[in-house]
């Protein structure tokens, strides 16, 4: 089954404690991206990757890092999480860059206290 | 950067009625897509319409695109309680950056 898998689904952490949210897709998609979703603000793109070792900033990259060492995986790293990073995070993948449908993971609800 | 803007923000209808949601955008596009999100879950792709298309159907969904007005509409006919969800439009410019830019969504509630 074609899918994008994120882990964990829920996470509560403390300010400053580094964390990683994993994302993996099994569709051999080149394009992957991370979004955060906040009430009243919709989905905002954090980072995206057009292929292995090719990543770039989206609209709200501050406080986040990503890596793309393999085609299937695109982890999101918060080196020093802060309360304003409390949000619902989604990973997505697609064949092309904005020209085909995107497949989304189930989301990671992160709370930073 | 927000590109799509859905209207209305919220819509409440009775089962069996039609639901119409609109999306306006600002810059030229390669395609426009509609997604659905059940509460707190991942987005699911519904339909993609290319800039050279004017109308597209998929089951009970009908999407129109007017590039001269930079707007699109999503019509759900004979709505069901299970259609209750948030609906988002997303625009793709097909460029080298090629991001999908999402609007803030329309929250649809279908009462049984």
mmCIF file with all atom_site columns, C-alpha atoms in Angstrom:
data_model
loop_
_atom_site.group_PDB
_atom_site.id
_atom_site.type_symbol
_atom_site.label_atom_id
_atom_site.label_alt_id
_atom_site.label_comp_id
_atom_site.label_asym_id
_atom_site.label_entity_id
_atom_site.label_seq_id
_atom_site.pdbx_PDB_ins_code
_atom_site.Cartn_x
_atom_site.Cartn_y
_atom_site.Cartn_z
_atom_site.occupancy
_atom_site.B_iso_or_equiv
_atom_site.pdbx_formal_charge
_atom_site.auth_seq_id
_atom_site.auth_comp_id
_atom_site.auth_asym_id
_atom_site.auth_atom_id
_atom_site.pdbx_PDB_model_num
ATOM 1   C CA . UNK A 1 1   ? 0.000   0.000  0.000   1.00 0.00 ? 1   UNK A CA 1
ATOM 2   C CA . UNK A 1 2   ? 1.312   3.421  -0.994  1.00 0.00 ? 2   UNK A CA 1
ATOM 3   C CA . UNK A 1 3   ? 1.866   5.449  2.116   1.00 0.00 ? 3   UNK A CA 1
ATOM 4   C CA . UNK A 1 4   ? 3.770   8.088  4.002   1.00 0.00 ? 4   UNK A CA 1
ATOM 5   C CA . UNK A 1 5   ? 4.595   7.070  7.544   1.00 0.00 ? 5   UNK A CA 1
ATOM 6   C CA . UNK A 1 6   ? 5.402   9.510  10.295  1.00 0.00 ? 6   UNK A CA 1
ATOM 7   C CA . UNK A 1 7   ? 6.564   8.738  13.790  1.00 0.00 ? 7   UNK A CA 1
ATOM 8   C CA . UNK A 1 8   ? 5.748   9.428  16.484  1.00 0.00 ? 8   UNK A CA 1
ATOM 9   C CA . UNK A 1 9   ? 2.061   10.375 16.181  1.00 0.00 ? 9   UNK A CA 1
ATOM 10  C CA . UNK A 1 10  ? 2.088   12.228 19.490  1.00 0.00 ? 10  UNK A CA 1
ATOM 11  C CA . UNK A 1 11  ? 4.985   13.729 21.391  1.00 0.00 ? 11  UNK A CA 1
ATOM 12  C CA . UNK A 1 12  ? 5.256   15.854 24.497  1.00 0.00 ? 12  UNK A CA 1
ATOM 13  C CA . UNK A 1 13  ? 8.702   17.214 25.231  1.00 0.00 ? 13  UNK A CA 1
ATOM 14  C CA . UNK A 1 14  ? 10.433  19.914 27.227  1.00 0.00 ? 14  UNK A CA 1
ATOM 15  C CA . UNK A 1 15  ? 12.019  23.084 25.945  1.00 0.00 ? 15  UNK A CA 1
ATOM 16  C CA . UNK A 1 16  ? 15.529  22.543 24.613  1.00 0.00 ? 16  UNK A CA 1
ATOM 17  C CA . UNK A 1 17  ? 15.477  18.774 24.343  1.00 0.00 ? 17  UNK A CA 1
ATOM 18  C CA . UNK A 1 18  ? 16.450  17.770 20.821  1.00 0.00 ? 18  UNK A CA 1
ATOM 19  C CA . UNK A 1 19  ? 13.969  15.625 18.955  1.00 0.00 ? 19  UNK A CA 1
ATOM 20  C CA . UNK A 1 20  ? 13.509  14.033 15.562  1.00 0.00 ? 20  UNK A CA 1
ATOM 21  C CA . UNK A 1 21  ? 10.283  13.264 13.756  1.00 0.00 ? 21  UNK A CA 1
ATOM 22  C CA . UNK A 1 22  ? 10.762  10.581 11.142  1.00 0.00 ? 22  UNK A CA 1
ATOM 23  C CA . UNK A 1 23  ? 9.059   10.403 7.771   1.00 0.00 ? 23  UNK A CA 1
ATOM 24  C CA . UNK A 1 24  ? 9.263   7.579  5.276   1.00 0.00 ? 24  UNK A CA 1
ATOM 25  C CA . UNK A 1 25  ? 7.520   6.989  1.939   1.00 0.00 ? 25  UNK A CA 1
ATOM 26  C CA . UNK A 1 26  ? 7.335   3.813  -0.125  1.00 0.00 ? 26  UNK A CA 1
ATOM 27  C CA . UNK A 1 27  ? 6.394   5.314  -3.496  1.00 0.00 ? 27  UNK A CA 1
ATOM 28  C CA . UNK A 1 28  ? 9.878   6.229  -4.742  1.00 0.00 ? 28  UNK A CA 1
ATOM 29  C CA . UNK A 1 29  ? 8.861   9.884  -4.813  1.00 0.00 ? 29  UNK A CA 1
ATOM 30  C CA . UNK A 1 30  ? 11.559  12.448 -5.412  1.00 0.00 ? 30  UNK A CA 1
ATOM 31  C CA . UNK A 1 31  ? 9.796   15.370 -3.765  1.00 0.00 ? 31  UNK A CA 1
ATOM 32  C CA . UNK A 1 32  ? 9.172   15.461 -0.009  1.00 0.00 ? 32  UNK A CA 1
ATOM 33  C CA . UNK A 1 33  ? 8.199   18.273 2.304   1.00 0.00 ? 33  UNK A CA 1
ATOM 34  C CA . UNK A 1 34  ? 7.278   19.164 5.859   1.00 0.00 ? 34  UNK A CA 1
ATOM 35  C CA . UNK A 1 35  ? 4.361   21.353 6.895   1.00 0.00 ? 35  UNK A CA 1
ATOM 36  C CA . UNK A 1 36  ? 3.087   22.634 10.174  1.00 0.00 ? 36  UNK A CA 1
ATOM 37  C CA . UNK A 1 37  ? -0.573  23.316 10.764  1.00 0.00 ? 37  UNK A CA 1
ATOM 38  C CA . UNK A 1 38  ? -1.769  25.848 13.305  1.00 0.00 ? 38  UNK A CA 1
ATOM 39  C CA . UNK A 1 39  ? -5.318  27.079 13.994  1.00 0.00 ? 39  UNK A CA 1
ATOM 40  C CA . UNK A 1 40  ? -6.199  30.027 11.812  1.00 0.00 ? 40  UNK A CA 1
ATOM 41  C CA . UNK A 1 41  ? -2.949  29.795 9.842   1.00 0.00 ? 41  UNK A CA 1
ATOM 42  C CA . UNK A 1 42  ? -3.538  26.752 7.664   1.00 0.00 ? 42  UNK A CA 1
ATOM 43  C CA . UNK A 1 43  ? -0.608  24.683 6.427   1.00 0.00 ? 43  UNK A CA 1
ATOM 44  C CA . UNK A 1 44  ? 2.741   26.337 6.139   1.00 0.00 ? 44  UNK A CA 1
ATOM 45  C CA . UNK A 1 45  ? 5.723   24.712 4.540   1.00 0.00 ? 45  UNK A CA 1
ATOM 46  C CA . UNK A 1 46  ? 8.826   24.294 6.691   1.00 0.00 ? 46  UNK A CA 1
ATOM 47  C CA . UNK A 1 47  ? 11.338  22.591 4.413   1.00 0.00 ? 47  UNK A CA 1
ATOM 48  C CA . UNK A 1 48  ? 11.234  20.627 1.196   1.00 0.00 ? 48  UNK A CA 1
ATOM 49  C CA . UNK A 1 49  ? 13.520  18.320 -0.728  1.00 0.00 ? 49  UNK A CA 1
ATOM 50  C CA . UNK A 1 50  ? 13.577  17.767 -4.469  1.00 0.00 ? 50  UNK A CA 1
ATOM 51  C CA . UNK A 1 51  ? 15.876  14.752 -4.290  1.00 0.00 ? 51  UNK A CA 1
ATOM 52  C CA . UNK A 1 52  ? 18.550  13.042 -2.231  1.00 0.00 ? 52  UNK A CA 1
ATOM 53  C CA . UNK A 1 53  ? 20.936  15.585 -0.683  1.00 0.00 ? 53  UNK A CA 1
ATOM 54  C CA . UNK A 1 54  ? 18.848  18.476 -2.080  1.00 0.00 ? 54  UNK A CA 1
ATOM 55  C CA . UNK A 1 55  ? 16.899  20.419 0.537   1.00 0.00 ? 55  UNK A CA 1
ATOM 56  C CA . UNK A 1 56  ? 15.629  23.968 0.776   1.00 0.00 ? 56  UNK A CA 1
ATOM 57  C CA . UNK A 1 57  ? 13.752  26.256 3.097   1.00 0.00 ? 57  UNK A CA 1
ATOM 58  C CA . UNK A 1 58  ? 10.034  26.751 2.919   1.00 0.00 ? 58  UNK A CA 1
ATOM 59  C CA . UNK A 1 59  ? 8.085   29.583 4.481   1.00 0.00 ? 59  UNK A CA 1
ATOM 60  C CA . UNK A 1 60  ? 8.795   28.902 8.163   1.00 0.00 ? 60  UNK A CA 1
ATOM 61  C CA . UNK A 1 61  ? 12.186  27.148 8.482   1.00 0.00 ? 61  UNK A CA 1
ATOM 62  C CA . UNK A 1 62  ? 13.486  28.827 11.653  1.00 0.00 ? 62  UNK A CA 1
ATOM 63  C CA . UNK A 1 63  ? 14.226  26.345 14.430  1.00 0.00 ? 63  UNK A CA 1
ATOM 64  C CA . UNK A 1 64  ? 14.101  23.293 12.168  1.00 0.00 ? 64  UNK A CA 1
ATOM 65  C CA . UNK A 1 65  ? 16.574  21.154 10.271  1.00 0.00 ? 65  UNK A CA 1
ATOM 66  C CA . UNK A 1 66  ? 16.089  18.371 7.764   1.00 0.00 ? 66  UNK A CA 1
ATOM 67  C CA . UNK A 1 67  ? 18.208  15.849 5.948   1.00 0.00 ? 67  UNK A CA 1
ATOM 68  C CA . UNK A 1 68  ? 17.668  13.667 2.880   1.00 0.00 ? 68  UNK A CA 1
ATOM 69  C CA . UNK A 1 69  ? 20.306  10.955 2.831   1.00 0.00 ? 69  UNK A CA 1
ATOM 70  C CA . UNK A 1 70  ? 18.029  8.390  1.234   1.00 0.00 ? 70  UNK A CA 1
ATOM 71  C CA . UNK A 1 71  ? 15.157  8.868  -1.160  1.00 0.00 ? 71  UNK A CA 1
ATOM 72  C CA . UNK A 1 72  ? 12.550  7.320  1.113   1.00 0.00 ? 72  UNK A CA 1
ATOM 73  C CA . UNK A 1 73  ? 13.358  9.170  4.360   1.00 0.00 ? 73  UNK A CA 1
ATOM 74  C CA . UNK A 1 74  ? 13.053  12.825 5.268   1.00 0.00 ? 74  UNK A CA 1
ATOM 75  C CA . UNK A 1 75  ? 13.419  13.408 9.024   1.00 0.00 ? 75  UNK A CA 1
ATOM 76  C CA . UNK A 1 76  ? 12.543  16.705 10.684  1.00 0.00 ? 76  UNK A CA 1
ATOM 77  C CA . UNK A 1 77  ? 14.913  17.748 13.448  1.00 0.00 ? 77  UNK A CA 1
ATOM 78  C CA . UNK A 1 78  ? 14.234  20.251 16.200  1.00 0.00 ? 78  UNK A CA 1
ATOM 79  C CA . UNK A 1 79  ? 17.616  20.943 17.788  1.00 0.00 ? 79  UNK A CA 1
ATOM 80  C CA . UNK A 1 80  ? 16.258  23.046 20.646  1.00 0.00 ? 80  UNK A CA 1
ATOM 81  C CA . UNK A 1 81  ? 12.464  22.973 20.672  1.00 0.00 ? 81  UNK A CA 1
ATOM 82  C CA . UNK A 1 82  ? 10.542  25.928 22.049  1.00 0.00 ? 82  UNK A CA 1
ATOM 83  C CA . UNK A 1 83  ? 6.857   26.275 23.030  1.00 0.00 ? 83  UNK A CA 1
ATOM 84  C CA . UNK A 1 84  ? 6.072   28.169 19.796  1.00 0.00 ? 84  UNK A CA 1
ATOM 85  C CA . UNK A 1 85  ? 6.885   24.980 17.917  1.00 0.00 ? 85  UNK A CA 1
ATOM 86  C CA . UNK A 1 86  ? 3.905   23.272 19.492  1.00 0.00 ? 86  UNK A CA 1
ATOM 87  C CA . UNK A 1 87  ? 1.918   22.311 16.425  1.00 0.00 ? 87  UNK A CA 1
ATOM 88  C CA . UNK A 1 88  ? 0.587   19.564 14.186  1.00 0.00 ? 88  UNK A CA 1
ATOM 89  C CA . UNK A 1 89  ? 3.235   18.473 11.702  1.00 0.00 ? 89  UNK A CA 1
ATOM 90  C CA . UNK A 1 90  ? 2.744   16.746 8.375   1.00 0.00 ? 90  UNK A CA 1
ATOM 91  C CA . UNK A 1 91  ? 5.166   15.127 6.012   1.00 0.00 ? 91  UNK A CA 1
ATOM 92  C CA . UNK A 1 92  ? 4.190   14.840 2.355   1.00 0.00 ? 92  UNK A CA 1
ATOM 93  C CA . UNK A 1 93  ? 5.635   13.325 -0.797  1.00 0.00 ? 93  UNK A CA 1
ATOM 94  C CA . UNK A 1 94  ? 4.859   13.562 -4.492  1.00 0.00 ? 94  UNK A CA 1
ATOM 95  C CA . UNK A 1 95  ? 6.235   12.530 -7.845  1.00 0.00 ? 95  UNK A CA 1
ATOM 96  C CA . UNK A 1 96  ? 6.868   16.023 -9.069  1.00 0.00 ? 96  UNK A CA 1
ATOM 97  C CA . UNK A 1 97  ? 7.295   19.481 -7.694  1.00 0.00 ? 97  UNK A CA 1
ATOM 98  C CA . UNK A 1 98  ? 3.778   20.844 -7.269  1.00 0.00 ? 98  UNK A CA 1
ATOM 99  C CA . UNK A 1 99  ? 2.470   19.281 -10.489 1.00 0.00 ? 99  UNK A CA 1
ATOM 100 C CA . UNK A 1 100 ? 0.986   16.106 -9.076  1.00 0.00 ? 100 UNK A CA 1
ATOM 101 C CA . UNK A 1 101 ? -0.971  15.025 -6.046  1.00 0.00 ? 101 UNK A CA 1
ATOM 102 C CA . UNK A 1 102 ? 0.755   14.986 -2.699  1.00 0.00 ? 102 UNK A CA 1
ATOM 103 C CA . UNK A 1 103 ? 0.493   12.092 -0.274  1.00 0.00 ? 103 UNK A CA 1
ATOM 104 C CA . UNK A 1 104 ? 0.405   13.052 3.372   1.00 0.00 ? 104 UNK A CA 1
ATOM 105 C CA . UNK A 1 105 ? 1.391   11.249 6.517   1.00 0.00 ? 105 UNK A CA 1
ATOM 106 C CA . UNK A 1 106 ? -1.047  10.982 9.421   1.00 0.00 ? 106 UNK A CA 1
ATOM 107 C CA . UNK A 1 107 ? 0.559   13.815 11.295  1.00 0.00 ? 107 UNK A CA 1
ATOM 108 C CA . UNK A 1 108 ? 2.602   14.305 14.455  1.00 0.00 ? 108 UNK A CA 1
ATOM 109 C CA . UNK A 1 109 ? 1.083   16.323 17.244  1.00 0.00 ? 109 UNK A CA 1
ATOM 110 C CA . UNK A 1 110 ? 3.957   17.941 19.108  1.00 0.00 ? 110 UNK A CA 1
ATOM 111 C CA . UNK A 1 111 ? 3.655   19.745 22.415  1.00 0.00 ? 111 UNK A CA 1
ATOM 112 C CA . UNK A 1 112 ? 6.667   21.591 23.826  1.00 0.00 ? 112 UNK A CA 1
ATOM 113 C CA . UNK A 1 113 ? 6.346   22.589 27.469  1.00 0.00 ? 113 UNK A CA 1
ATOM 114 C CA . UNK B 2 1   ? 3.258   32.681 1.625   1.00 0.00 ? 1   UNK B CA 1
ATOM 115 C CA . UNK B 2 2   ? -0.473  32.008 1.432   1.00 0.00 ? 2   UNK B CA 1
ATOM 116 C CA . UNK B 2 3   ? -1.751  31.697 -2.082  1.00 0.00 ? 3   UNK B CA 1
ATOM 117 C CA . UNK B 2 4   ? -5.197  30.125 -1.916  1.00 0.00 ? 4   UNK B CA 1
ATOM 118 C CA . UNK B 2 5   ? -7.985  31.653 0.094   1.00 0.00 ? 5   UNK B CA 1
ATOM 119 C CA . UNK B 2 6   ? -11.066 29.525 0.705   1.00 0.00 ? 6   UNK B CA 1
ATOM 120 C CA . UNK B 2 7   ? -14.522 30.905 1.173   1.00 0.00 ? 7   UNK B CA 1
ATOM 121 C CA . UNK B 2 8   ? -16.531 30.439 3.301   1.00 0.00 ? 8   UNK B CA 1
ATOM 122 C CA . UNK B 2 9   ? -14.393 29.624 6.323   1.00 0.00 ? 9   UNK B CA 1
ATOM 123 C CA . UNK B 2 10  ? -17.170 27.438 7.682   1.00 0.00 ? 10  UNK B CA 1
ATOM 124 C CA . UNK B 2 11  ? -20.260 25.887 6.140   1.00 0.00 ? 11  UNK B CA 1
ATOM 125 C CA . UNK B 2 12  ? -23.061 23.949 7.810   1.00 0.00 ? 12  UNK B CA 1
ATOM 126 C CA . UNK B 2 13  ? -25.661 22.068 5.758   1.00 0.00 ? 13  UNK B CA 1
ATOM 127 C CA . UNK B 2 14  ? -28.125 19.207 6.040   1.00 0.00 ? 14  UNK B CA 1
ATOM 128 C CA . UNK B 2 15  ? -27.477 15.782 4.622   1.00 0.00 ? 15  UNK B CA 1
ATOM 129 C CA . UNK B 2 16  ? -28.606 15.576 1.005   1.00 0.00 ? 16  UNK B CA 1
ATOM 130 C CA . UNK B 2 17  ? -27.893 19.230 0.253   1.00 0.00 ? 17  UNK B CA 1
ATOM 131 C CA . UNK B 2 18  ? -25.098 20.408 -2.021  1.00 0.00 ? 18  UNK B CA 1
ATOM 132 C CA . UNK B 2 19  ? -22.021 22.115 -0.603  1.00 0.00 ? 19  UNK B CA 1
ATOM 133 C CA . UNK B 2 20  ? -20.050 24.692 -2.561  1.00 0.00 ? 20  UNK B CA 1
ATOM 134 C CA . UNK B 2 21  ? -16.657 25.975 -1.518  1.00 0.00 ? 21  UNK B CA 1
ATOM 135 C CA . UNK B 2 22  ? -14.637 28.601 -3.315  1.00 0.00 ? 22  UNK B CA 1
ATOM 136 C CA . UNK B 2 23  ? -10.947 29.261 -3.621  1.00 0.00 ? 23  UNK B CA 1
ATOM 137 C CA . UNK B 2 24  ? -9.204  32.378 -4.886  1.00 0.00 ? 24  UNK B CA 1
ATOM 138 C CA . UNK B 2 25  ? -5.509  32.661 -5.622  1.00 0.00 ? 25  UNK B CA 1
ATOM 139 C CA . UNK B 2 26  ? -3.093  35.380 -6.614  1.00 0.00 ? 26  UNK B CA 1
ATOM 140 C CA . UNK B 2 27  ? -0.438  34.274 -9.079  1.00 0.00 ? 27  UNK B CA 1
ATOM 141 C CA . UNK B 2 28  ? -0.367  32.141 -12.218 1.00 0.00 ? 28  UNK B CA 1
ATOM 142 C CA . UNK B 2 29  ? -0.626  28.423 -11.642 1.00 0.00 ? 29  UNK B CA 1
ATOM 143 C CA . UNK B 2 30  ? 0.156   25.124 -13.303 1.00 0.00 ? 30  UNK B CA 1
ATOM 144 C CA . UNK B 2 31  ? -2.640  23.329 -11.472 1.00 0.00 ? 31  UNK B CA 1
ATOM 145 C CA . UNK B 2 32  ? -5.019  23.622 -8.560  1.00 0.00 ? 32  UNK B CA 1
ATOM 146 C CA . UNK B 2 33  ? -5.783  20.788 -6.186  1.00 0.00 ? 33  UNK B CA 1
ATOM 147 C CA . UNK B 2 34  ? -8.392  20.122 -3.531  1.00 0.00 ? 34  UNK B CA 1
ATOM 148 C CA . UNK B 2 35  ? -7.695  18.149 -0.386  1.00 0.00 ? 35  UNK B CA 1
ATOM 149 C CA . UNK B 2 36  ? -9.820  16.939 2.459   1.00 0.00 ? 36  UNK B CA 1
ATOM 150 C CA . UNK B 2 37  ? -8.812  16.627 6.107   1.00 0.00 ? 37  UNK B CA 1
ATOM 151 C CA . UNK B 2 38  ? -10.743 14.825 8.774   1.00 0.00 ? 38  UNK B CA 1
ATOM 152 C CA . UNK B 2 39  ? -10.210 16.317 12.198  1.00 0.00 ? 39  UNK B CA 1
ATOM 153 C CA . UNK B 2 40  ? -6.537  16.189 13.189  1.00 0.00 ? 40  UNK B CA 1
ATOM 154 C CA . UNK B 2 41  ? -5.635  13.671 10.485  1.00 0.00 ? 41  UNK B CA 1
ATOM 155 C CA . UNK B 2 42  ? -3.584  13.781 7.309   1.00 0.00 ? 42  UNK B CA 1
ATOM 156 C CA . UNK B 2 43  ? -4.788  15.473 4.152   1.00 0.00 ? 43  UNK B CA 1
ATOM 157 C CA . UNK B 2 44  ? -6.217  13.318 1.415   1.00 0.00 ? 44  UNK B CA 1
ATOM 158 C CA . UNK B 2 45  ? -6.047  14.350 -2.219  1.00 0.00 ? 45  UNK B CA 1
ATOM 159 C CA . UNK B 2 46  ? -9.457  14.731 -3.887  1.00 0.00 ? 46  UNK B CA 1
ATOM 160 C CA . UNK B 2 47  ? -8.938  16.151 -7.339  1.00 0.00 ? 47  UNK B CA 1
ATOM 161 C CA . UNK B 2 48  ? -6.418  18.027 -9.477  1.00 0.00 ? 48  UNK B CA 1
ATOM 162 C CA . UNK B 2 49  ? -7.392  20.413 -12.243 1.00 0.00 ? 49  UNK B CA 1
ATOM 163 C CA . UNK B 2 50  ? -4.803  21.769 -14.647 1.00 0.00 ? 50  UNK B CA 1
ATOM 164 C CA . UNK B 2 51  ? -4.662  25.375 -15.738 1.00 0.00 ? 51  UNK B CA 1
ATOM 165 C CA . UNK B 2 52  ? -5.919  24.506 -19.234 1.00 0.00 ? 52  UNK B CA 1
ATOM 166 C CA . UNK B 2 53  ? -8.989  22.693 -17.876 1.00 0.00 ? 53  UNK B CA 1
ATOM 167 C CA . UNK B 2 54  ? -12.229 24.391 -16.917 1.00 0.00 ? 54  UNK B CA 1
ATOM 168 C CA . UNK B 2 55  ? -14.157 21.639 -15.192 1.00 0.00 ? 55  UNK B CA 1
ATOM 169 C CA . UNK B 2 56  ? -13.510 18.227 -13.736 1.00 0.00 ? 56  UNK B CA 1
ATOM 170 C CA . UNK B 2 57  ? -15.694 15.584 -12.092 1.00 0.00 ? 57  UNK B CA 1
ATOM 171 C CA . UNK B 2 58  ? -14.967 12.774 -9.704  1.00 0.00 ? 58  UNK B CA 1
ATOM 172 C CA . UNK B 2 59  ? -17.941 10.914 -8.253  1.00 0.00 ? 59  UNK B CA 1
ATOM 173 C CA . UNK B 2 60  ? -19.980 13.473 -6.307  1.00 0.00 ? 60  UNK B CA 1
ATOM 174 C CA . UNK B 2 61  ? -17.283 16.112 -6.683  1.00 0.00 ? 61  UNK B CA 1
ATOM 175 C CA . UNK B 2 62  ? -17.258 18.782 -9.323  1.00 0.00 ? 62  UNK B CA 1
ATOM 176 C CA . UNK B 2 63  ? -14.426 21.281 -9.599  1.00 0.00 ? 63  UNK B CA 1
ATOM 177 C CA . UNK B 2 64  ? -14.339 24.340 -11.804 1.00 0.00 ? 64  UNK B CA 1
ATOM 178 C CA . UNK B 2 65  ? -11.423 26.602 -12.576 1.00 0.00 ? 65  UNK B CA 1
ATOM 179 C CA . UNK B 2 66  ? -11.553 30.131 -13.922 1.00 0.00 ? 66  UNK B CA 1
ATOM 180 C CA . UNK B 2 67  ? -8.001  31.318 -14.546 1.00 0.00 ? 67  UNK B CA 1
ATOM 181 C CA . UNK B 2 68  ? -9.164  34.757 -15.690 1.00 0.00 ? 68  UNK B CA 1
ATOM 182 C CA . UNK B 2 69  ? -10.724 35.330 -12.254 1.00 0.00 ? 69  UNK B CA 1
ATOM 183 C CA . UNK B 2 70  ? -8.059  33.276 -10.473 1.00 0.00 ? 70  UNK B CA 1
ATOM 184 C CA . UNK B 2 71  ? -10.702 31.237 -8.735  1.00 0.00 ? 71  UNK B CA 1
ATOM 185 C CA . UNK B 2 72  ? -11.928 27.684 -8.348  1.00 0.00 ? 72  UNK B CA 1
ATOM 186 C CA . UNK B 2 73  ? -14.946 26.066 -6.775  1.00 0.00 ? 73  UNK B CA 1
ATOM 187 C CA . UNK B 2 74  ? -15.547 22.639 -5.298  1.00 0.00 ? 74  UNK B CA 1
ATOM 188 C CA . UNK B 2 75  ? -19.098 21.317 -5.357  1.00 0.00 ? 75  UNK B CA 1
ATOM 189 C CA . UNK B 2 76  ? -20.065 18.266 -3.331  1.00 0.00 ? 76  UNK B CA 1
ATOM 190 C CA . UNK B 2 77  ? -23.476 17.004 -4.391  1.00 0.00 ? 77  UNK B CA 1
ATOM 191 C CA . UNK B 2 78  ? -25.903 15.059 -2.201  1.00 0.00 ? 78  UNK B CA 1
ATOM 192 C CA . UNK B 2 79  ? -23.726 15.520 0.855   1.00 0.00 ? 79  UNK B CA 1
ATOM 193 C CA . UNK B 2 80  ? -23.459 12.910 3.580   1.00 0.00 ? 80  UNK B CA 1
ATOM 194 C CA . UNK B 2 81  ? -22.554 13.154 7.255   1.00 0.00 ? 81  UNK B CA 1
ATOM 195 C CA . UNK B 2 82  ? -19.276 11.424 6.338   1.00 0.00 ? 82  UNK B CA 1
ATOM 196 C CA . UNK B 2 83  ? -18.344 14.454 4.194   1.00 0.00 ? 83  UNK B CA 1
ATOM 197 C CA . UNK B 2 84  ? -17.873 16.467 7.388   1.00 0.00 ? 84  UNK B CA 1
ATOM 198 C CA . UNK B 2 85  ? -14.254 17.617 7.210   1.00 0.00 ? 85  UNK B CA 1
ATOM 199 C CA . UNK B 2 86  ? -12.070 20.578 6.323   1.00 0.00 ? 86  UNK B CA 1
ATOM 200 C CA . UNK B 2 87  ? -11.407 21.183 2.643   1.00 0.00 ? 87  UNK B CA 1
ATOM 201 C CA . UNK B 2 88  ? -8.303  22.904 1.339   1.00 0.00 ? 88  UNK B CA 1
ATOM 202 C CA . UNK B 2 89  ? -7.318  24.183 -2.045  1.00 0.00 ? 89  UNK B CA 1
ATOM 203 C CA . UNK B 2 90  ? -3.663  24.133 -3.009  1.00 0.00 ? 90  UNK B CA 1
ATOM 204 C CA . UNK B 2 91  ? -1.969  25.711 -5.965  1.00 0.00 ? 91  UNK B CA 1
ATOM 205 C CA . UNK B 2 92  ? 1.121   24.475 -7.748  1.00 0.00 ? 92  UNK B CA 1
ATOM 206 C CA . UNK B 2 93  ? 3.100   26.708 -10.035 1.00 0.00 ? 93  UNK B CA 1
ATOM 207 C CA . UNK B 2 94  ? 5.112   23.868 -11.513 1.00 0.00 ? 94  UNK B CA 1
ATOM 208 C CA . UNK B 2 95  ? 8.233   25.947 -11.201 1.00 0.00 ? 95  UNK B CA 1
ATOM 209 C CA . UNK B 2 96  ? 11.669  24.899 -10.032 1.00 0.00 ? 96  UNK B CA 1
ATOM 210 C CA . UNK B 2 97  ? 10.677  25.376 -6.425  1.00 0.00 ? 97  UNK B CA 1
ATOM 211 C CA . UNK B 2 98  ? 7.373   23.762 -7.226  1.00 0.00 ? 98  UNK B CA 1
ATOM 212 C CA . UNK B 2 99  ? 5.733   24.007 -3.862  1.00 0.00 ? 99  UNK B CA 1
ATOM 213 C CA . UNK B 2 100 ? 2.099   23.373 -3.200  1.00 0.00 ? 100 UNK B CA 1
ATOM 214 C CA . UNK B 2 101 ? 0.701   26.392 -1.427  1.00 0.00 ? 101 UNK B CA 1
ATOM 215 C CA . UNK B 2 102 ? -2.352  25.776 0.706   1.00 0.00 ? 102 UNK B CA 1
ATOM 216 C CA . UNK B 2 103 ? -5.207  28.004 1.728   1.00 0.00 ? 103 UNK B CA 1
ATOM 217 C CA . UNK B 2 104 ? -6.615  28.065 5.252   1.00 0.00 ? 104 UNK B CA 1
ATOM 218 C CA . UNK B 2 105 ? -9.503  25.758 4.451   1.00 0.00 ? 105 UNK B CA 1
ATOM 219 C CA . UNK B 2 106 ? -13.275 25.561 4.668   1.00 0.00 ? 106 UNK B CA 1
ATOM 220 C CA . UNK B 2 107 ? -14.724 23.622 7.563   1.00 0.00 ? 107 UNK B CA 1
ATOM 221 C CA . UNK B 2 108 ? -17.779 21.717 6.336   1.00 0.00 ? 108 UNK B CA 1
ATOM 222 C CA . UNK B 2 109 ? -20.304 20.272 8.732   1.00 0.00 ? 109 UNK B CA 1
ATOM 223 C CA . UNK B 2 110 ? -23.016 18.015 7.340   1.00 0.00 ? 110 UNK B CA 1
ATOM 224 C CA . UNK B 2 111 ? -25.838 17.354 9.776   1.00 0.00 ? 111 UNK B CA 1
ATOM 225 C CA . UNK B 2 112 ? -27.698 14.058 9.537   1.00 0.00 ? 112 UNK B CA 1
#
